[in-house]
Amino acid sequence: MDDKQTPQAPETIDTPACPHCGKPEPLCVCESVATIDNRVEVLILQHPQEQDRLLGTARLAATILSKSVFRIGLSWSSLGKALGHEAEAGQWAVLHLGSAKTGELPDNREVVVLDKKGAAIEDQDAALKGVKGIVVFDGTWAQAKTLWWRNAWVLKARRLVLNPKRRSLYGDLRREPRHESLSTIEAIGLALSAIERKPQIETDLRASFQTMLNKYKDAVASGVVTPETPKQGGGKRDWRGKSRRSQSRRA
């Protein structure tokens, strides 16, 4: 399935979906969130079988960010093919699926660049400098791993892991395996803020995420949608830089 998009999974509730964020209309917040003019481009690659329409945040992030590309599929022959324009993978970074070497993440950094062996690079400022974009995988752990291995060009990109200081806004809506697990939109905000050195990007993305969650809670309370059942073991990918072989998360 090279360089092709795949249709979204069947609707989880019987209402039309927003063509921009993909949410059922009662959950759409597109008109109430502001566009963010990001300098560093974001490429979100979603596995065709990802079906998290109610609380997923990937398409919402892509809608908000001015420089973003959202693709559904399994493989693309190059970064440029996935983006739709020329780009060098070596000038990009990828939210890494592997773990860092235990105890080697700098305590004062929430976004850490790893070398090919999983160790934190000594000069983090230099490692982040010049990054033109970030690649993010959207799907369960197994799906994200498939995307990683089906797109060999990501191996040329710099590897980022996250070391967040605060909990996800999901709160009790999702039973995360660790308190520092993040949603996709929060992970993107953290990474962009570090690379561009603009904390406001993270703040604004979190605010939009909170708006989405409030809309979801209101829809559940009014009976418009059936609430998603919080559960452990959803199998979502985890970008944090600590050992997590048996951990899972939702995003």
CSV table of C-alpha atoms in Angstrom, one decimal:
chain,number,residue,atom,x,y,z
A,1,MET,CA,0.0,0.0,0.0
A,2,ASP,CA,2.6,2.5,-1.1
A,3,ASP,CA,1.9,6.2,-1.3
A,4,LYS,CA,-1.9,5.7,-1.0
A,5,GLN,CA,-4.4,6.8,1.6
A,6,THR,CA,-6.9,4.3,3.0
A,7,PRO,CA,-10.5,5.2,4.0
A,8,GLN,CA,-11.3,5.7,7.6
A,9,ALA,CA,-12.8,2.8,9.6
A,10,PRO,CA,-16.6,2.6,9.9
A,11,GLU,CA,-18.3,5.2,12.0
A,12,THR,CA,-18.5,4.3,15.7
A,13,ILE,CA,-21.7,6.3,16.2
A,14,ASP,CA,-24.5,7.0,13.8
A,15,THR,CA,-23.8,10.7,13.1
A,16,PRO,CA,-21.9,12.4,10.2
A,17,ALA,CA,-18.2,13.1,10.8
A,18,CYS,CA,-16.4,16.4,10.4
A,19,PRO,CA,-14.3,16.3,7.1
A,20,HIS,CA,-11.5,18.1,8.9
A,21,CYS,CA,-10.9,16.5,12.3
A,22,GLY,CA,-12.8,13.3,11.6
A,23,LYS,CA,-14.9,13.5,14.8
A,24,PRO,CA,-18.6,12.9,14.9
A,25,GLU,CA,-20.3,16.3,14.5
A,26,PRO,CA,-21.3,16.5,18.2
A,27,LEU,CA,-17.7,16.2,19.2
A,28,CYS,CA,-16.2,18.6,16.5
A,29,VAL,CA,-14.4,21.6,17.9
A,30,CYS,CA,-12.9,22.9,14.7
A,31,GLU,CA,-14.8,26.2,14.9
A,32,SER,CA,-13.7,26.9,18.5
A,33,VAL,CA,-9.9,26.3,18.2
A,34,ALA,CA,-7.3,28.6,16.8
A,35,THR,CA,-4.8,27.7,14.1
A,36,ILE,CA,-1.2,27.5,15.3
A,37,ASP,CA,1.5,28.9,12.9
A,38,ASN,CA,4.2,26.3,13.5
A,39,ARG,CA,7.6,26.6,11.8
A,40,VAL,CA,8.6,23.0,12.2
A,41,GLU,CA,6.4,20.8,10.1
A,42,VAL,CA,4.5,17.7,11.5
A,43,LEU,CA,3.8,14.5,9.6
A,44,ILE,CA,1.3,12.2,11.2
A,45,LEU,CA,1.2,8.7,9.8
A,46,GLN,CA,-1.9,6.7,10.9
A,47,HIS,CA,-2.3,3.0,10.5
A,48,PRO,CA,-5.4,2.1,8.4
A,49,GLN,CA,-6.9,0.0,11.2
A,50,GLU,CA,-6.7,2.8,13.8
A,51,GLN,CA,-10.3,3.3,14.9
A,52,ASP,CA,-10.1,5.7,17.8
A,53,ARG,CA,-12.6,8.4,16.7
A,54,LEU,CA,-14.0,9.6,19.9
A,55,LEU,CA,-11.0,10.4,22.0
A,56,GLY,CA,-8.2,10.2,19.5
A,57,THR,CA,-6.3,13.4,18.9
A,58,ALA,CA,-4.1,12.9,15.8
A,59,ARG,CA,-6.4,14.5,13.2
A,60,LEU,CA,-7.3,17.3,15.6
A,61,ALA,CA,-3.6,18.2,15.9
A,62,ALA,CA,-3.2,18.1,12.1
A,63,THR,CA,-6.2,20.4,11.7
A,64,ILE,CA,-4.9,23.0,14.2
A,65,LEU,CA,-1.3,23.1,13.0
A,66,SER,CA,-0.7,25.2,9.9
A,67,LYS,CA,2.2,23.1,8.7
A,68,SER,CA,1.1,19.5,9.1
A,69,VAL,CA,0.3,16.5,6.9
A,70,PHE,CA,-2.0,13.7,7.9
A,71,ARG,CA,-1.7,10.4,6.0
A,72,ILE,CA,-3.4,7.0,6.4
A,73,GLY,CA,-1.6,4.0,5.0
A,74,LEU,CA,1.2,1.5,5.7
A,75,SER,CA,4.2,2.6,3.7
A,76,TRP,CA,5.7,5.4,1.6
A,77,SER,CA,8.9,5.1,-0.4
A,78,SER,CA,10.3,8.2,1.1
A,79,LEU,CA,9.7,11.1,3.4
A,80,GLY,CA,9.0,13.3,0.4
A,81,LYS,CA,6.3,10.9,-0.9
A,82,ALA,CA,4.6,10.9,2.4
A,83,LEU,CA,4.7,14.7,2.7
A,84,GLY,CA,3.9,15.5,-0.9
A,85,HIS,CA,7.0,17.6,-1.3
A,86,GLU,CA,10.7,17.2,-1.3
A,87,ALA,CA,12.3,16.7,2.1
A,88,GLU,CA,15.4,15.0,3.6
A,89,ALA,CA,14.8,12.5,6.4
A,90,GLY,CA,18.1,13.4,8.0
A,91,GLN,CA,16.8,16.9,8.7
A,92,TRP,CA,13.7,15.6,10.5
A,93,ALA,CA,13.1,13.9,13.8
A,94,VAL,CA,10.8,11.0,14.7
A,95,LEU,CA,9.1,10.3,18.0
A,96,HIS,CA,11.0,7.1,18.7
A,97,LEU,CA,9.2,3.8,19.5
A,98,GLY,CA,12.2,2.3,21.4
A,99,SER,CA,13.4,3.1,24.9
A,100,ALA,CA,16.4,5.0,26.1
A,101,LYS,CA,19.1,3.5,28.2
A,102,THR,CA,17.8,3.3,31.8
A,103,GLY,CA,18.6,6.3,33.9
A,104,GLU,CA,20.3,8.3,31.1
A,105,LEU,CA,17.6,10.9,30.4
A,106,PRO,CA,18.5,14.5,31.5
A,107,ASP,CA,16.2,15.5,34.3
A,108,ASN,CA,15.9,19.0,33.1
A,109,ARG,CA,14.6,18.2,29.6
A,110,GLU,CA,11.2,17.0,28.6
A,111,VAL,CA,12.2,16.2,25.0
A,112,VAL,CA,15.4,14.2,24.6
A,113,VAL,CA,17.3,13.3,21.4
A,114,LEU,CA,18.8,9.8,21.4
A,115,ASP,CA,21.6,8.3,19.3
A,116,LYS,CA,21.3,5.1,17.4
A,117,LYS,CA,22.2,3.1,20.5
A,118,GLY,CA,19.4,4.7,22.6
A,119,ALA,CA,21.7,7.0,24.7
A,120,ALA,CA,20.9,10.6,25.2
A,121,ILE,CA,23.1,12.8,22.9
A,122,GLU,CA,25.4,15.0,24.9
A,123,ASP,CA,24.7,18.3,23.3
A,124,GLN,CA,20.9,18.4,23.2
A,125,ASP,CA,20.6,22.0,22.0
A,126,ALA,CA,22.8,21.2,19.0
A,127,ALA,CA,20.9,18.0,18.3
A,128,LEU,CA,17.5,19.8,18.2
A,129,LYS,CA,18.9,22.7,16.1
A,130,GLY,CA,18.0,22.6,12.5
A,131,VAL,CA,15.2,20.1,12.8
A,132,LYS,CA,12.7,20.9,10.0
A,133,GLY,CA,10.0,18.5,11.0
A,134,ILE,CA,8.8,15.6,13.1
A,135,VAL,CA,7.2,12.3,12.2
A,136,VAL,CA,4.5,10.8,14.5
A,137,PHE,CA,2.9,7.4,14.2
A,138,ASP,CA,-0.7,7.0,15.1
A,139,GLY,CA,-2.1,3.5,16.1
A,140,THR,CA,-1.7,0.8,18.6
A,141,TRP,CA,1.8,-0.3,19.7
A,142,ALA,CA,1.8,-3.1,17.1
A,143,GLN,CA,0.4,-0.8,14.4
A,144,ALA,CA,3.0,1.8,15.1
A,145,LYS,CA,5.7,-0.8,15.0
A,146,THR,CA,4.5,-1.9,11.7
A,147,LEU,CA,4.6,1.7,10.4
A,148,TRP,CA,8.2,2.0,11.7
A,149,TRP,CA,9.5,-1.0,9.9
A,150,ARG,CA,7.5,-0.5,6.7
A,151,ASN,CA,9.1,3.0,6.3
A,152,ALA,CA,12.9,2.5,6.4
A,153,TRP,CA,13.6,6.1,5.7
A,154,VAL,CA,12.6,7.0,9.3
A,155,LEU,CA,15.9,5.3,10.4
A,156,LYS,CA,17.7,8.4,8.9
A,157,ALA,CA,15.8,10.8,11.2
A,158,ARG,CA,16.9,12.0,14.6
A,159,ARG,CA,15.2,10.1,17.4
A,160,LEU,CA,13.1,11.9,20.1
A,161,VAL,CA,11.7,10.5,23.3
A,162,LEU,CA,9.6,12.4,25.9
A,163,ASN,CA,10.1,12.9,29.6
A,164,PRO,CA,7.0,14.9,30.5
A,165,LYS,CA,6.6,16.6,33.9
A,166,ARG,CA,2.8,16.7,34.1
A,167,ARG,CA,0.0,14.2,33.5
A,168,SER,CA,-2.1,14.0,30.4
A,169,LEU,CA,-5.4,15.9,30.3
A,170,TYR,CA,-7.1,12.6,29.7
A,171,GLY,CA,-7.2,12.1,33.4
A,172,ASP,CA,-9.7,9.4,34.4
A,173,LEU,CA,-11.0,9.1,30.8
A,174,ARG,CA,-8.1,6.8,30.1
A,175,ARG,CA,-6.4,4.4,32.5
A,176,GLU,CA,-2.8,5.1,31.5
A,177,PRO,CA,-0.1,2.6,32.5
A,178,ARG,CA,2.1,5.5,33.8
A,179,HIS,CA,1.1,8.9,35.1
A,180,GLU,CA,3.3,10.6,32.5
A,181,SER,CA,1.7,9.0,29.4
A,182,LEU,CA,0.5,11.6,26.9
A,183,SER,CA,-2.0,11.9,24.1
A,184,THR,CA,-0.7,12.4,20.5
A,185,ILE,CA,-1.7,16.1,20.5
A,186,GLU,CA,0.2,16.6,23.8
A,187,ALA,CA,3.2,14.8,22.6
A,188,ILE,CA,3.3,16.9,19.4
A,189,GLY,CA,2.9,20.1,21.5
A,190,LEU,CA,5.8,19.1,23.8
A,191,ALA,CA,8.1,18.2,20.9
A,192,LEU,CA,7.3,21.3,18.9
A,193,SER,CA,7.7,23.7,21.8
A,194,ALA,CA,11.2,22.2,22.6
A,195,ILE,CA,12.4,22.4,19.0
A,196,GLU,CA,11.0,25.9,18.3
A,197,ARG,CA,11.6,27.1,21.8
A,198,LYS,CA,8.0,28.4,22.0
A,199,PRO,CA,6.2,27.1,25.1
A,200,GLN,CA,3.0,28.7,23.8
A,201,ILE,CA,2.6,26.0,21.2
A,202,GLU,CA,2.2,23.3,23.9
A,203,THR,CA,-0.1,25.6,25.9
A,204,ASP,CA,-2.4,26.2,22.9
A,205,LEU,CA,-2.5,22.6,21.8
A,206,ARG,CA,-3.4,21.5,25.3
A,207,ALA,CA,-6.1,24.1,25.5
A,208,SER,CA,-7.6,22.8,22.2
A,209,PHE,CA,-7.4,19.3,23.6
A,210,GLN,CA,-9.2,20.4,26.8
A,211,THR,CA,-11.9,21.9,24.6
A,212,MET,CA,-12.3,18.6,22.8
A,213,LEU,CA,-12.5,16.7,26.1
A,214,ASN,CA,-15.1,19.1,27.5
A,215,LYS,CA,-17.2,18.6,24.3
A,216,TYR,CA,-16.9,14.8,24.7
A,217,LYS,CA,-18.0,15.0,28.4
A,218,ASP,CA,-21.0,17.2,27.5
A,219,ALA,CA,-22.0,14.8,24.7
A,220,VAL,CA,-21.8,11.8,27.0
A,221,ALA,CA,-23.7,13.6,29.7
A,222,SER,CA,-26.5,14.5,27.3
A,223,GLY,CA,-26.6,10.9,25.9
A,224,VAL,CA,-25.5,11.9,22.4
A,225,VAL,CA,-22.6,9.5,22.5
A,226,THR,CA,-21.8,6.3,24.4
A,227,PRO,CA,-18.8,6.9,26.6
A,228,GLU,CA,-15.6,5.0,25.8
A,229,THR,CA,-14.9,2.5,28.5
A,230,PRO,CA,-11.6,3.2,30.3
A,231,LYS,CA,-9.3,0.2,30.1
A,232,GLN,CA,-5.8,-0.8,30.7
A,233,GLY,CA,-3.8,-2.4,27.9
A,234,GLY,CA,-5.1,-0.4,24.9
A,235,GLY,CA,-1.7,-1.0,23.3
A,236,LYS,CA,-1.0,2.5,22.1
A,237,ARG,CA,2.5,3.6,21.2
A,238,ASP,CA,4.6,5.3,23.9
A,239,TRP,CA,7.2,7.9,23.1
A,240,ARG,CA,8.6,8.2,26.7
A,241,GLY,CA,12.2,7.3,27.1
A,242,LYS,CA,12.0,4.7,29.8
A,243,SER,CA,11.9,0.9,29.7
A,244,ARG,CA,8.3,-0.1,28.8
A,245,ARG,CA,8.2,-3.6,27.2
A,246,SER,CA,4.8,-4.5,28.7
A,247,GLN,CA,3.4,-1.0,28.9
A,248,SER,CA,0.6,0.4,26.8
A,249,ARG,CA,-1.1,3.7,26.3
A,250,ARG,CA,-3.9,5.4,24.5
A,251,ALA,CA,-3.5,8.6,22.5
